[in-house]
């Protein structure tokens, strides 16, 4: 530490001598530098402090310390205990100037001993050699040289031996040392490797989306459910076999069949495009000109449905499906007695007007059909040959699931109307049929059979004919139509070919509750009003349409339509609106609340004048009607707003909705009629 | 099976339909009424688009699924209906 001062001093001195002491050494050289010599006066640097006398005399004490001026004075270390930086109490003041590693070893140290052992020098060798020299010296000087020599010689011999043993190791000459090396035989290297067949690799990539995870979960769930079912169905071996067969069939199916569903969707899309304007009309078009026409309305033709193979048949029945509002059934057959042939049951959807959804060809012409209200896949059909059949749309086959045969009580004459009823007490489905053979029959679907029950036999009052062998048989009236009351289950009406309408009950099988002399010709249709429980309508080939109150024997309203009326239907949205079709191709629409005497719309619907319209049906939801004709076409028409008017309420009052309104409307009309009658009577 | 064939035939002969293509799950057309190069192009591109559309629909609600896809360029309309394994493409000119 003391050297510090001296050294720094030396430095300083040297620095100063550089400036001022040099002239002594380089005096000879600096001959020219006289100026500089002369200018020995102190040159003040410009930024030197100017100190006053007092300040100059001030004494500054210089303390010599052992501190290392280069050592930092404020080293700080992080203390984990106190979690902060803390200054170190003492800083190391040692400064190392020079380090040289030496290679001297103490002779008694371990390392030294090891080295000596390596070299082979004995520990006391020096001492012994000295002894030998000493002995030799004595021998040379004495008489007993011989003895001494011998002794010395012995010793010499000993010593030679020892010397030989203690001969100094040859130390390699560091100047002309040559190293000799020899090459040994190296073992040849051999590399052994083994190659295995790489494991088969395949690239796998997948996405993990929310829906993929959902799909997997669904699959697992389905498998679990299947397993549960299989566990339950193990005792039933037949079912298992059946399932196995089903599985086989599925795998063998052709690729194309899987496109079926998609193809259907595409077909509908293509149709939608082609008939785009019709679809738009159906949905949105409201005839604005109705505002200018006071009471009249129009029918806008929409789609036309036709099927190639049904061209020669006439539409004999129409029915909308209650569950699928765009699906309707068309029964095709023939009304012509002479031209009886095959028939067809065809289902159309409004979404596809070019091709039917379901086609069932039948051997005999269809005359009537009805779709079950709650089970939209069950269809009851009545044929010209007197059979009734039930089709299940879910089945793949084209055959009906039930068909009545001669044994099971089929009618002997064409079946004019069928209607589904509520399930009976055993939860079997059942339906009614009426036929020209004068029987109203109830058919029940019991397991695999159709069980029939005669409900009523329509007999002509009083008329009796002579049968074979003189037995007197009552002549049967021919039933041509019937309809069941909407609310009162057992009450129904039957129209006959003679023009009479009988009010019957399911309970009484031989007597009618009431008979109305309705028409002069066969009653083609009888329909109860959807809202008013007492009103029904009937139409006939005698050109008239009549509206009745079932408590009164005479009709409330009679309309003459100038042509044979094929069918009449109440509208589902209003109790006073109904439509009728005639054989001259016109559709007549009436609204009794607007005009009691005339139709508010009479419109020819078919292009060719000779086509006769046979049936008409209102869609339960949409404001359209379908009309069937005798060429196998079904035309759909949209009702203009005038035809769908709801009763106008006085301003400020809420519009009451629901069937009560309709009933009230009808009541009003009827009461108007009844009053004059009462007053007349 | 014959029903499906009939349905496809009817679609092909429908008014305004230019062509129909049936594509399988890998994007390879198995049935077509157009020429080869056009078919391959349509099949490849529409396959990808349908996958994307379906993925989008299902991502929004996994219980939902894509029923069909309509693309209306100026010239004609392309309708794609996807199935689990197949894809049916129909090109129609609606204004005809």
PDB file of N, CA, C and O in Angstrom, chain A residues 209-212 214-215 218 254-276 309 352 354-356 396, chain B residues 1 4-8 10-11 14-15 17 22 31 54-55 58-59 62-63 67-70 72 77 79-83 85-86 88-90 92 94:
ATOM      1  N   UNK A 209     -63.228 -28.766 -34.313  1.00  0.00           N
ATOM      2  CA  UNK A 209     -64.186 -27.673 -34.210  1.00  0.00           C
ATOM      3  C   UNK A 209     -65.221 -28.016 -33.168  1.00  0.00           C
ATOM      4  O   UNK A 209     -65.324 -29.146 -32.727  1.00  0.00           O
ATOM      5  N   UNK A 210     -66.029 -27.047 -32.880  1.00  0.00           N
ATOM      6  CA  UNK A 210     -67.076 -27.304 -31.908  1.00  0.00           C
ATOM      7  C   UNK A 210     -68.022 -28.387 -32.415  1.00  0.00           C
ATOM      8  O   UNK A 210     -68.453 -29.255 -31.677  1.00  0.00           O
ATOM      9  N   UNK A 211     -68.291 -28.340 -33.727  1.00  0.00           N
ATOM     10  CA  UNK A 211     -69.269 -29.303 -34.213  1.00  0.00           C
ATOM     11  C   UNK A 211     -68.688 -30.683 -34.357  1.00  0.00           C
ATOM     12  O   UNK A 211     -69.388 -31.677 -34.223  1.00  0.00           O
ATOM     13  N   UNK A 212     -67.397 -30.775 -34.594  1.00  0.00           N
ATOM     14  CA  UNK A 212     -66.823 -32.113 -34.675  1.00  0.00           C
ATOM     15  C   UNK A 212     -66.876 -32.791 -33.320  1.00  0.00           C
ATOM     16  O   UNK A 212     -67.167 -33.981 -33.213  1.00  0.00           O
ATOM     17  N   UNK A 214     -69.034 -32.162 -31.056  1.00  0.00           N
ATOM     18  CA  UNK A 214     -70.450 -32.487 -30.849  1.00  0.00           C
ATOM     19  C   UNK A 214     -70.821 -33.770 -31.564  1.00  0.00           C
ATOM     20  O   UNK A 214     -71.520 -34.623 -31.019  1.00  0.00           O
ATOM     21  N   UNK A 215     -70.368 -33.925 -32.802  1.00  0.00           N
ATOM     22  CA  UNK A 215     -70.659 -35.134 -33.565  1.00  0.00           C
ATOM     23  C   UNK A 215     -70.142 -36.371 -32.859  1.00  0.00           C
ATOM     24  O   UNK A 215     -70.835 -37.392 -32.761  1.00  0.00           O
ATOM     25  N   UNK A 218     -72.256 -37.272 -29.979  1.00  0.00           N
ATOM     26  CA  UNK A 218     -73.518 -37.869 -30.424  1.00  0.00           C
ATOM     27  C   UNK A 218     -73.336 -39.330 -30.779  1.00  0.00           C
ATOM     28  O   UNK A 218     -74.139 -40.193 -30.418  1.00  0.00           O
ATOM     29  N   UNK A 254     -76.348 -49.473 -53.352  1.00  0.00           N
ATOM     30  CA  UNK A 254     -75.519 -48.767 -54.304  1.00  0.00           C
ATOM     31  C   UNK A 254     -75.227 -47.357 -53.836  1.00  0.00           C
ATOM     32  O   UNK A 254     -75.949 -46.808 -53.018  1.00  0.00           O
ATOM     33  N   UNK A 255     -74.188 -46.777 -54.416  1.00  0.00           N
ATOM     34  CA  UNK A 255     -73.809 -45.437 -53.995  1.00  0.00           C
ATOM     35  C   UNK A 255     -74.898 -44.426 -54.276  1.00  0.00           C
ATOM     36  O   UNK A 255     -75.113 -43.510 -53.529  1.00  0.00           O
ATOM     37  N   UNK A 256     -75.556 -44.619 -55.377  1.00  0.00           N
ATOM     38  CA  UNK A 256     -76.444 -43.572 -55.845  1.00  0.00           C
ATOM     39  C   UNK A 256     -77.635 -43.377 -54.910  1.00  0.00           C
ATOM     40  O   UNK A 256     -78.140 -42.275 -54.755  1.00  0.00           O
ATOM     41  N   UNK A 257     -78.057 -44.436 -54.245  1.00  0.00           N
ATOM     42  CA  UNK A 257     -79.255 -44.292 -53.415  1.00  0.00           C
ATOM     43  C   UNK A 257     -79.052 -43.294 -52.289  1.00  0.00           C
ATOM     44  O   UNK A 257     -79.988 -42.690 -51.811  1.00  0.00           O
ATOM     45  N   UNK A 258     -77.808 -43.118 -51.901  1.00  0.00           N
ATOM     46  CA  UNK A 258     -77.592 -42.187 -50.803  1.00  0.00           C
ATOM     47  C   UNK A 258     -77.779 -40.751 -51.226  1.00  0.00           C
ATOM     48  O   UNK A 258     -77.862 -39.861 -50.401  1.00  0.00           O
ATOM     49  N   UNK A 259     -77.812 -40.556 -52.502  1.00  0.00           N
ATOM     50  CA  UNK A 259     -78.001 -39.191 -52.982  1.00  0.00           C
ATOM     51  C   UNK A 259     -79.479 -38.838 -53.043  1.00  0.00           C
ATOM     52  O   UNK A 259     -79.845 -37.719 -53.370  1.00  0.00           O
ATOM     53  N   UNK A 260     -80.315 -39.815 -52.708  1.00  0.00           N
ATOM     54  CA  UNK A 260     -81.756 -39.622 -52.921  1.00  0.00           C
ATOM     55  C   UNK A 260     -82.286 -38.368 -52.243  1.00  0.00           C
ATOM     56  O   UNK A 260     -82.942 -37.530 -52.855  1.00  0.00           O
ATOM     57  N   UNK A 261     -81.977 -38.246 -50.991  1.00  0.00           N
ATOM     58  CA  UNK A 261     -82.531 -37.115 -50.243  1.00  0.00           C
ATOM     59  C   UNK A 261     -82.054 -35.803 -50.808  1.00  0.00           C
ATOM     60  O   UNK A 261     -82.810 -34.845 -50.965  1.00  0.00           O
ATOM     61  N   UNK A 262     -80.758 -35.797 -51.113  1.00  0.00           N
ATOM     62  CA  UNK A 262     -80.178 -34.569 -51.624  1.00  0.00           C
ATOM     63  C   UNK A 262     -80.766 -34.232 -52.993  1.00  0.00           C
ATOM     64  O   UNK A 262     -81.026 -33.075 -53.309  1.00  0.00           O
ATOM     65  N   UNK A 263     -80.970 -35.284 -53.772  1.00  0.00           N
ATOM     66  CA  UNK A 263     -81.527 -35.058 -55.112  1.00  0.00           C
ATOM     67  C   UNK A 263     -82.913 -34.430 -55.005  1.00  0.00           C
ATOM     68  O   UNK A 263     -83.283 -33.563 -55.808  1.00  0.00           O
ATOM     69  N   UNK A 264     -83.643 -34.860 -54.003  1.00  0.00           N
ATOM     70  CA  UNK A 264     -84.986 -34.297 -53.822  1.00  0.00           C
ATOM     71  C   UNK A 264     -84.909 -32.807 -53.518  1.00  0.00           C
ATOM     72  O   UNK A 264     -85.669 -31.997 -54.065  1.00  0.00           O
ATOM     73  N   UNK A 265     -83.986 -32.484 -52.628  1.00  0.00           N
ATOM     74  CA  UNK A 265     -83.844 -31.077 -52.268  1.00  0.00           C
ATOM     75  C   UNK A 265     -83.489 -30.255 -53.498  1.00  0.00           C
ATOM     76  O   UNK A 265     -84.037 -29.173 -53.737  1.00  0.00           O
ATOM     77  N   UNK A 266     -82.568 -30.791 -54.272  1.00  0.00           N
ATOM     78  CA  UNK A 266     -82.132 -30.062 -55.462  1.00  0.00           C
ATOM     79  C   UNK A 266     -83.283 -29.913 -56.437  1.00  0.00           C
ATOM     80  O   UNK A 266     -83.462 -28.851 -57.049  1.00  0.00           O
ATOM     81  N   UNK A 267     -84.064 -30.973 -56.559  1.00  0.00           N
ATOM     82  CA  UNK A 267     -85.172 -30.877 -57.506  1.00  0.00           C
ATOM     83  C   UNK A 267     -86.120 -29.762 -57.095  1.00  0.00           C
ATOM     84  O   UNK A 267     -86.593 -28.987 -57.931  1.00  0.00           O
ATOM     85  N   UNK A 268     -86.348 -29.678 -55.814  1.00  0.00           N
ATOM     86  CA  UNK A 268     -87.250 -28.622 -55.353  1.00  0.00           C
ATOM     87  C   UNK A 268     -86.652 -27.255 -55.601  1.00  0.00           C
ATOM     88  O   UNK A 268     -87.360 -26.309 -55.953  1.00  0.00           O
ATOM     89  N   UNK A 269     -85.349 -27.176 -55.413  1.00  0.00           N
ATOM     90  CA  UNK A 269     -84.702 -25.885 -55.655  1.00  0.00           C
ATOM     91  C   UNK A 269     -84.814 -25.490 -57.109  1.00  0.00           C
ATOM     92  O   UNK A 269     -85.084 -24.332 -57.438  1.00  0.00           O
ATOM     93  N   UNK A 270     -84.576 -26.467 -57.968  1.00  0.00           N
ATOM     94  CA  UNK A 270     -84.642 -26.183 -59.399  1.00  0.00           C
ATOM     95  C   UNK A 270     -86.056 -25.739 -59.779  1.00  0.00           C
ATOM     96  O   UNK A 270     -86.249 -24.787 -60.543  1.00  0.00           O
ATOM     97  N   UNK A 271     -87.013 -26.420 -59.189  1.00  0.00           N
ATOM     98  CA  UNK A 271     -88.403 -26.032 -59.461  1.00  0.00           C
ATOM     99  C   UNK A 271     -88.705 -24.648 -58.942  1.00  0.00           C
ATOM    100  O   UNK A 271     -89.393 -23.865 -59.594  1.00  0.00           O
ATOM    101  N   UNK A 272     -88.182 -24.387 -57.802  1.00  0.00           N
ATOM    102  CA  UNK A 272     -88.421 -23.067 -57.235  1.00  0.00           C
ATOM    103  C   UNK A 272     -87.883 -21.991 -58.152  1.00  0.00           C
ATOM    104  O   UNK A 272     -88.487 -20.938 -58.323  1.00  0.00           O
ATOM    105  N   UNK A 273     -86.740 -22.277 -58.745  1.00  0.00           N
ATOM    106  CA  UNK A 273     -86.175 -21.304 -59.656  1.00  0.00           C
ATOM    107  C   UNK A 273     -87.027 -21.110 -60.897  1.00  0.00           C
ATOM    108  O   UNK A 273     -87.268 -20.005 -61.346  1.00  0.00           O
ATOM    109  N   UNK A 274     -87.450 -22.248 -61.421  1.00  0.00           N
ATOM    110  CA  UNK A 274     -88.213 -22.159 -62.659  1.00  0.00           C
ATOM    111  C   UNK A 274     -89.540 -21.451 -62.418  1.00  0.00           C
ATOM    112  O   UNK A 274     -89.983 -20.643 -63.218  1.00  0.00           O
ATOM    113  N   UNK A 275     -90.164 -21.789 -61.317  1.00  0.00           N
ATOM    114  CA  UNK A 275     -91.457 -21.194 -61.044  1.00  0.00           C
ATOM    115  C   UNK A 275     -91.330 -20.104 -60.007  1.00  0.00           C
ATOM    116  O   UNK A 275     -92.186 -19.951 -59.145  1.00  0.00           O
ATOM    117  N   UNK A 276     -90.273 -19.368 -60.127  1.00  0.00           N
ATOM    118  CA  UNK A 276     -89.985 -18.375 -59.106  1.00  0.00           C
ATOM    119  C   UNK A 276     -91.119 -17.373 -58.955  1.00  0.00           C
ATOM    120  O   UNK A 276     -91.520 -17.022 -57.854  1.00  0.00           O
ATOM    121  N   UNK A 309     -98.673 -40.023 -66.360  1.00  0.00           N
ATOM    122  CA  UNK A 309     -99.410 -41.281 -66.438  1.00  0.00           C
ATOM    123  C   UNK A 309    -100.854 -41.135 -65.983  1.00  0.00           C
ATOM    124  O   UNK A 309    -101.630 -42.060 -66.066  1.00  0.00           O
ATOM    125  N   UNK A 352     -92.935 -28.791 -55.157  1.00  0.00           N
ATOM    126  CA  UNK A 352     -92.473 -29.405 -56.395  1.00  0.00           C
ATOM    127  C   UNK A 352     -93.705 -29.694 -57.230  1.00  0.00           C
ATOM    128  O   UNK A 352     -94.437 -30.649 -56.964  1.00  0.00           O
ATOM    129  N   UNK A 354     -93.776 -30.316 -60.481  1.00  0.00           N
ATOM    130  CA  UNK A 354     -93.606 -31.078 -61.710  1.00  0.00           C
ATOM    131  C   UNK A 354     -93.725 -32.572 -61.488  1.00  0.00           C
ATOM    132  O   UNK A 354     -94.004 -33.303 -62.423  1.00  0.00           O
ATOM    133  N   UNK A 355     -93.485 -32.991 -60.289  1.00  0.00           N
ATOM    134  CA  UNK A 355     -93.510 -34.433 -60.079  1.00  0.00           C
ATOM    135  C   UNK A 355     -94.086 -34.741 -58.712  1.00  0.00           C
ATOM    136  O   UNK A 355     -93.767 -34.064 -57.748  1.00  0.00           O
ATOM    137  N   UNK A 356     -94.899 -35.771 -58.637  1.00  0.00           N
ATOM    138  CA  UNK A 356     -95.493 -36.076 -57.340  1.00  0.00           C
ATOM    139  C   UNK A 356     -94.473 -36.659 -56.362  1.00  0.00           C
ATOM    140  O   UNK A 356     -93.468 -37.217 -56.748  1.00  0.00           O
ATOM    141  N   UNK A 396     -92.353 -48.751 -47.827  1.00  0.00           N
ATOM    142  CA  UNK A 396     -91.717 -48.652 -49.137  1.00  0.00           C
ATOM    143  C   UNK A 396     -92.575 -49.267 -50.229  1.00  0.00           C
ATOM    144  O   UNK A 396     -92.459 -48.926 -51.390  1.00  0.00           O
TER     145      UNK A 396
ATOM    146  N   UNK B   1     -83.685 -47.437 -56.016  1.00  0.00           N
ATOM    147  CA  UNK B   1     -82.547 -46.911 -56.770  1.00  0.00           C
ATOM    148  C   UNK B   1     -83.024 -46.269 -58.063  1.00  0.00           C
ATOM    149  O   UNK B   1     -82.540 -45.230 -58.466  1.00  0.00           O
ATOM    150  N   UNK B   4     -84.160 -42.727 -57.663  1.00  0.00           N
ATOM    151  CA  UNK B   4     -83.131 -41.690 -57.618  1.00  0.00           C
ATOM    152  C   UNK B   4     -82.651 -41.364 -59.023  1.00  0.00           C
ATOM    153  O   UNK B   4     -82.465 -40.194 -59.381  1.00  0.00           O
ATOM    154  N   UNK B   5     -82.468 -42.420 -59.807  1.00  0.00           N
ATOM    155  CA  UNK B   5     -82.045 -42.198 -61.185  1.00  0.00           C
ATOM    156  C   UNK B   5     -83.051 -41.322 -61.908  1.00  0.00           C
ATOM    157  O   UNK B   5     -82.701 -40.384 -62.631  1.00  0.00           O
ATOM    158  N   UNK B   6     -84.316 -41.645 -61.682  1.00  0.00           N
ATOM    159  CA  UNK B   6     -85.369 -40.863 -62.338  1.00  0.00           C
ATOM    160  C   UNK B   6     -85.330 -39.420 -61.889  1.00  0.00           C
ATOM    161  O   UNK B   6     -85.475 -38.504 -62.704  1.00  0.00           O
ATOM    162  N   UNK B   7     -85.182 -39.247 -60.591  1.00  0.00           N
ATOM    163  CA  UNK B   7     -85.149 -37.882 -60.081  1.00  0.00           C
ATOM    164  C   UNK B   7     -84.012 -37.098 -60.723  1.00  0.00           C
ATOM    165  O   UNK B   7     -84.187 -35.957 -61.165  1.00  0.00           O
ATOM    166  N   UNK B   8     -82.835 -37.734 -60.785  1.00  0.00           N
ATOM    167  CA  UNK B   8     -81.696 -37.039 -61.381  1.00  0.00           C
ATOM    168  C   UNK B   8     -81.954 -36.724 -62.842  1.00  0.00           C
ATOM    169  O   UNK B   8     -81.622 -35.642 -63.338  1.00  0.00           O
ATOM    170  N   UNK B  10     -84.824 -36.239 -64.194  1.00  0.00           N
ATOM    171  CA  UNK B  10     -85.792 -35.152 -64.285  1.00  0.00           C
ATOM    172  C   UNK B  10     -85.125 -33.819 -64.070  1.00  0.00           C
ATOM    173  O   UNK B  10     -85.430 -32.831 -64.734  1.00  0.00           O
ATOM    174  N   UNK B  11     -84.200 -33.792 -63.095  1.00  0.00           N
ATOM    175  CA  UNK B  11     -83.504 -32.535 -62.849  1.00  0.00           C
ATOM    176  C   UNK B  11     -82.726 -32.119 -64.091  1.00  0.00           C
ATOM    177  O   UNK B  11     -82.731 -30.955 -64.496  1.00  0.00           O
ATOM    178  N   UNK B  14     -84.872 -30.672 -66.756  1.00  0.00           N
ATOM    179  CA  UNK B  14     -85.714 -29.565 -66.345  1.00  0.00           C
ATOM    180  C   UNK B  14     -85.345 -28.311 -67.113  1.00  0.00           C
ATOM    181  O   UNK B  14     -84.221 -28.150 -67.575  1.00  0.00           O
ATOM    182  N   UNK B  15     -86.320 -27.418 -67.186  1.00  0.00           N
ATOM    183  CA  UNK B  15     -86.113 -26.206 -67.970  1.00  0.00           C
ATOM    184  C   UNK B  15     -84.968 -25.382 -67.384  1.00  0.00           C
ATOM    185  O   UNK B  15     -84.964 -25.069 -66.202  1.00  0.00           O
ATOM    186  N   UNK B  17     -81.808 -26.037 -66.915  1.00  0.00           N
ATOM    187  CA  UNK B  17     -80.690 -26.666 -66.226  1.00  0.00           C
ATOM    188  C   UNK B  17     -79.565 -26.899 -67.230  1.00  0.00           C
ATOM    189  O   UNK B  17     -79.769 -27.526 -68.256  1.00  0.00           O
ATOM    190  N   UNK B  22     -72.397 -35.006 -59.635  1.00  0.00           N
ATOM    191  CA  UNK B  22     -72.447 -35.681 -58.334  1.00  0.00           C
ATOM    192  C   UNK B  22     -71.005 -35.903 -57.900  1.00  0.00           C
ATOM    193  O   UNK B  22     -70.225 -36.501 -58.624  1.00  0.00           O
ATOM    194  N   UNK B  31     -70.310 -38.438 -61.266  1.00  0.00           N
ATOM    195  CA  UNK B  31     -71.302 -38.425 -62.328  1.00  0.00           C
ATOM    196  C   UNK B  31     -71.459 -37.002 -62.808  1.00  0.00           C
ATOM    197  O   UNK B  31     -71.536 -36.078 -61.996  1.00  0.00           O
ATOM    198  N   UNK B  54     -70.368 -25.272 -44.467  1.00  0.00           N
ATOM    199  CA  UNK B  54     -70.909 -26.199 -43.465  1.00  0.00           C
ATOM    200  C   UNK B  54     -70.228 -26.022 -42.118  1.00  0.00           C
ATOM    201  O   UNK B  54     -70.874 -26.030 -41.072  1.00  0.00           O
ATOM    202  N   UNK B  55     -68.912 -25.846 -42.192  1.00  0.00           N
ATOM    203  CA  UNK B  55     -68.170 -25.631 -40.956  1.00  0.00           C
ATOM    204  C   UNK B  55     -68.667 -24.377 -40.256  1.00  0.00           C
ATOM    205  O   UNK B  55     -68.850 -24.362 -39.031  1.00  0.00           O
ATOM    206  N   UNK B  58     -72.127 -24.983 -38.648  1.00  0.00           N
ATOM    207  CA  UNK B  58     -72.087 -25.860 -37.484  1.00  0.00           C
ATOM    208  C   UNK B  58     -71.318 -25.253 -36.328  1.00  0.00           C
ATOM    209  O   UNK B  58     -71.590 -25.570 -35.175  1.00  0.00           O
ATOM    210  N   UNK B  59     -70.377 -24.398 -36.658  1.00  0.00           N
ATOM    211  CA  UNK B  59     -69.658 -23.722 -35.579  1.00  0.00           C
ATOM    212  C   UNK B  59     -70.601 -22.812 -34.809  1.00  0.00           C
ATOM    213  O   UNK B  59     -70.525 -22.712 -33.587  1.00  0.00           O
ATOM    214  N   UNK B  62     -73.849 -26.299 -33.210  1.00  0.00           N
ATOM    215  CA  UNK B  62     -73.510 -27.661 -33.636  1.00  0.00           C
ATOM    216  C   UNK B  62     -74.719 -28.497 -33.980  1.00  0.00           C
ATOM    217  O   UNK B  62     -74.605 -29.470 -34.706  1.00  0.00           O
ATOM    218  N   UNK B  63     -75.891 -28.121 -33.498  1.00  0.00           N
ATOM    219  CA  UNK B  63     -77.045 -28.956 -33.821  1.00  0.00           C
ATOM    220  C   UNK B  63     -77.625 -28.607 -35.172  1.00  0.00           C
ATOM    221  O   UNK B  63     -78.511 -29.281 -35.664  1.00  0.00           O
ATOM    222  N   UNK B  67     -78.276 -27.285 -45.276  1.00  0.00           N
ATOM    223  CA  UNK B  67     -79.193 -28.027 -46.146  1.00  0.00           C
ATOM    224  C   UNK B  67     -78.822 -27.818 -47.604  1.00  0.00           C
ATOM    225  O   UNK B  67     -78.670 -28.766 -48.353  1.00  0.00           O
ATOM    226  N   UNK B  68     -78.716 -26.554 -48.012  1.00  0.00           N
ATOM    227  CA  UNK B  68     -78.209 -26.333 -49.353  1.00  0.00           C
ATOM    228  C   UNK B  68     -77.583 -24.961 -49.439  1.00  0.00           C
ATOM    229  O   UNK B  68     -77.705 -24.143 -48.544  1.00  0.00           O
ATOM    230  N   UNK B  69     -76.888 -24.762 -50.553  1.00  0.00           N
ATOM    231  CA  UNK B  69     -76.135 -23.538 -50.744  1.00  0.00           C
ATOM    232  C   UNK B  69     -76.448 -23.033 -52.142  1.00  0.00           C
ATOM    233  O   UNK B  69     -76.364 -23.771 -53.105  1.00  0.00           O
ATOM    234  N   UNK B  70     -76.855 -21.787 -52.235  1.00  0.00           N
ATOM    235  CA  UNK B  70     -77.176 -21.217 -53.543  1.00  0.00           C
ATOM    236  C   UNK B  70     -76.216 -20.087 -53.829  1.00  0.00           C
ATOM    237  O   UNK B  70     -76.047 -19.195 -53.005  1.00  0.00           O
ATOM    238  N   UNK B  72     -75.513 -17.158 -56.675  1.00  0.00           N
ATOM    239  CA  UNK B  72     -76.131 -16.547 -57.852  1.00  0.00           C
ATOM    240  C   UNK B  72     -75.171 -15.620 -58.554  1.00  0.00           C
ATOM    241  O   UNK B  72     -75.161 -14.430 -58.262  1.00  0.00           O
ATOM    242  N   UNK B  77     -77.274 -19.746 -62.079  1.00  0.00           N
ATOM    243  CA  UNK B  77     -77.292 -20.015 -60.646  1.00  0.00           C
ATOM    244  C   UNK B  77     -76.693 -21.381 -60.366  1.00  0.00           C
ATOM    245  O   UNK B  77     -76.972 -22.340 -61.076  1.00  0.00           O
ATOM    246  N   UNK B  79     -76.413 -24.333 -57.609  1.00  0.00           N
ATOM    247  CA  UNK B  79     -77.041 -24.846 -56.402  1.00  0.00           C
ATOM    248  C   UNK B  79     -76.269 -26.073 -55.927  1.00  0.00           C
ATOM    249  O   UNK B  79     -76.008 -26.966 -56.712  1.00  0.00           O
ATOM    250  N   UNK B  80     -75.928 -26.072 -54.671  1.00  0.00           N
ATOM    251  CA  UNK B  80     -75.163 -27.181 -54.121  1.00  0.00           C
ATOM    252  C   UNK B  80     -75.926 -27.739 -52.929  1.00  0.00           C
ATOM    253  O   UNK B  80     -76.318 -26.992 -52.038  1.00  0.00           O
ATOM    254  N   UNK B  81     -76.139 -29.036 -52.936  1.00  0.00           N
ATOM    255  CA  UNK B  81     -76.802 -29.664 -51.791  1.00  0.00           C
ATOM    256  C   UNK B  81     -75.861 -30.713 -51.223  1.00  0.00           C
ATOM    257  O   UNK B  81     -75.568 -31.700 -51.889  1.00  0.00           O
ATOM    258  N   UNK B  82     -75.357 -30.516 -50.010  1.00  0.00           N
ATOM    259  CA  UNK B  82     -74.420 -31.495 -49.461  1.00  0.00           C
ATOM    260  C   UNK B  82     -75.132 -32.603 -48.711  1.00  0.00           C
ATOM    261  O   UNK B  82     -76.215 -32.416 -48.168  1.00  0.00           O
ATOM    262  N   UNK B  83     -74.493 -33.735 -48.704  1.00  0.00           N
ATOM    263  CA  UNK B  83     -75.003 -34.882 -47.975  1.00  0.00           C
ATOM    264  C   UNK B  83     -73.869 -35.344 -47.093  1.00  0.00           C
ATOM    265  O   UNK B  83     -72.770 -34.791 -47.151  1.00  0.00           O
ATOM    266  N   UNK B  85     -72.101 -37.986 -47.415  1.00  0.00           N
ATOM    267  CA  UNK B  85     -70.985 -38.492 -48.208  1.00  0.00           C
ATOM    268  C   UNK B  85     -70.900 -37.885 -49.581  1.00  0.00           C
ATOM    269  O   UNK B  85     -69.913 -38.042 -50.259  1.00  0.00           O
ATOM    270  N   UNK B  86     -71.962 -37.256 -50.020  1.00  0.00           N
ATOM    271  CA  UNK B  86     -71.972 -36.796 -51.400  1.00  0.00           C
ATOM    272  C   UNK B  86     -72.339 -35.337 -51.493  1.00  0.00           C
ATOM    273  O   UNK B  86     -72.819 -34.720 -50.550  1.00  0.00           O
ATOM    274  N   UNK B  88     -74.218 -32.735 -54.411  1.00  0.00           N
ATOM    275  CA  UNK B  88     -74.917 -32.654 -55.694  1.00  0.00           C
ATOM    276  C   UNK B  88     -74.911 -31.203 -56.146  1.00  0.00           C
ATOM    277  O   UNK B  88     -75.340 -30.318 -55.411  1.00  0.00           O
ATOM    278  N   UNK B  89     -74.390 -30.994 -57.346  1.00  0.00           N
ATOM    279  CA  UNK B  89     -74.265 -29.625 -57.870  1.00  0.00           C
ATOM    280  C   UNK B  89     -75.135 -29.508 -59.116  1.00  0.00           C
ATOM    281  O   UNK B  89     -75.072 -30.352 -60.010  1.00  0.00           O
ATOM    282  N   UNK B  90     -75.915 -28.470 -59.153  1.00  0.00           N
ATOM    283  CA  UNK B  90     -76.763 -28.235 -60.333  1.00  0.00           C
ATOM    284  C   UNK B  90     -76.575 -26.798 -60.769  1.00  0.00           C
ATOM    285  O   UNK B  90     -76.607 -25.874 -59.960  1.00  0.00           O
ATOM    286  N   UNK B  92     -78.129 -23.944 -63.120  1.00  0.00           N
ATOM    287  CA  UNK B  92     -79.376 -23.644 -63.825  1.00  0.00           C
ATOM    288  C   UNK B  92     -79.380 -22.199 -64.244  1.00  0.00           C
ATOM    289  O   UNK B  92     -78.811 -21.330 -63.587  1.00  0.00           O
ATOM    290  N   UNK B  94     -81.885 -19.500 -64.411  1.00  0.00           N
ATOM    291  CA  UNK B  94     -83.261 -19.324 -63.949  1.00  0.00           C
ATOM    292  C   UNK B  94     -84.109 -18.403 -64.792  1.00  0.00           C
ATOM    293  O   UNK B  94     -85.323 -18.455 -64.743  1.00  0.00           O
TER     294      UNK B  94
END
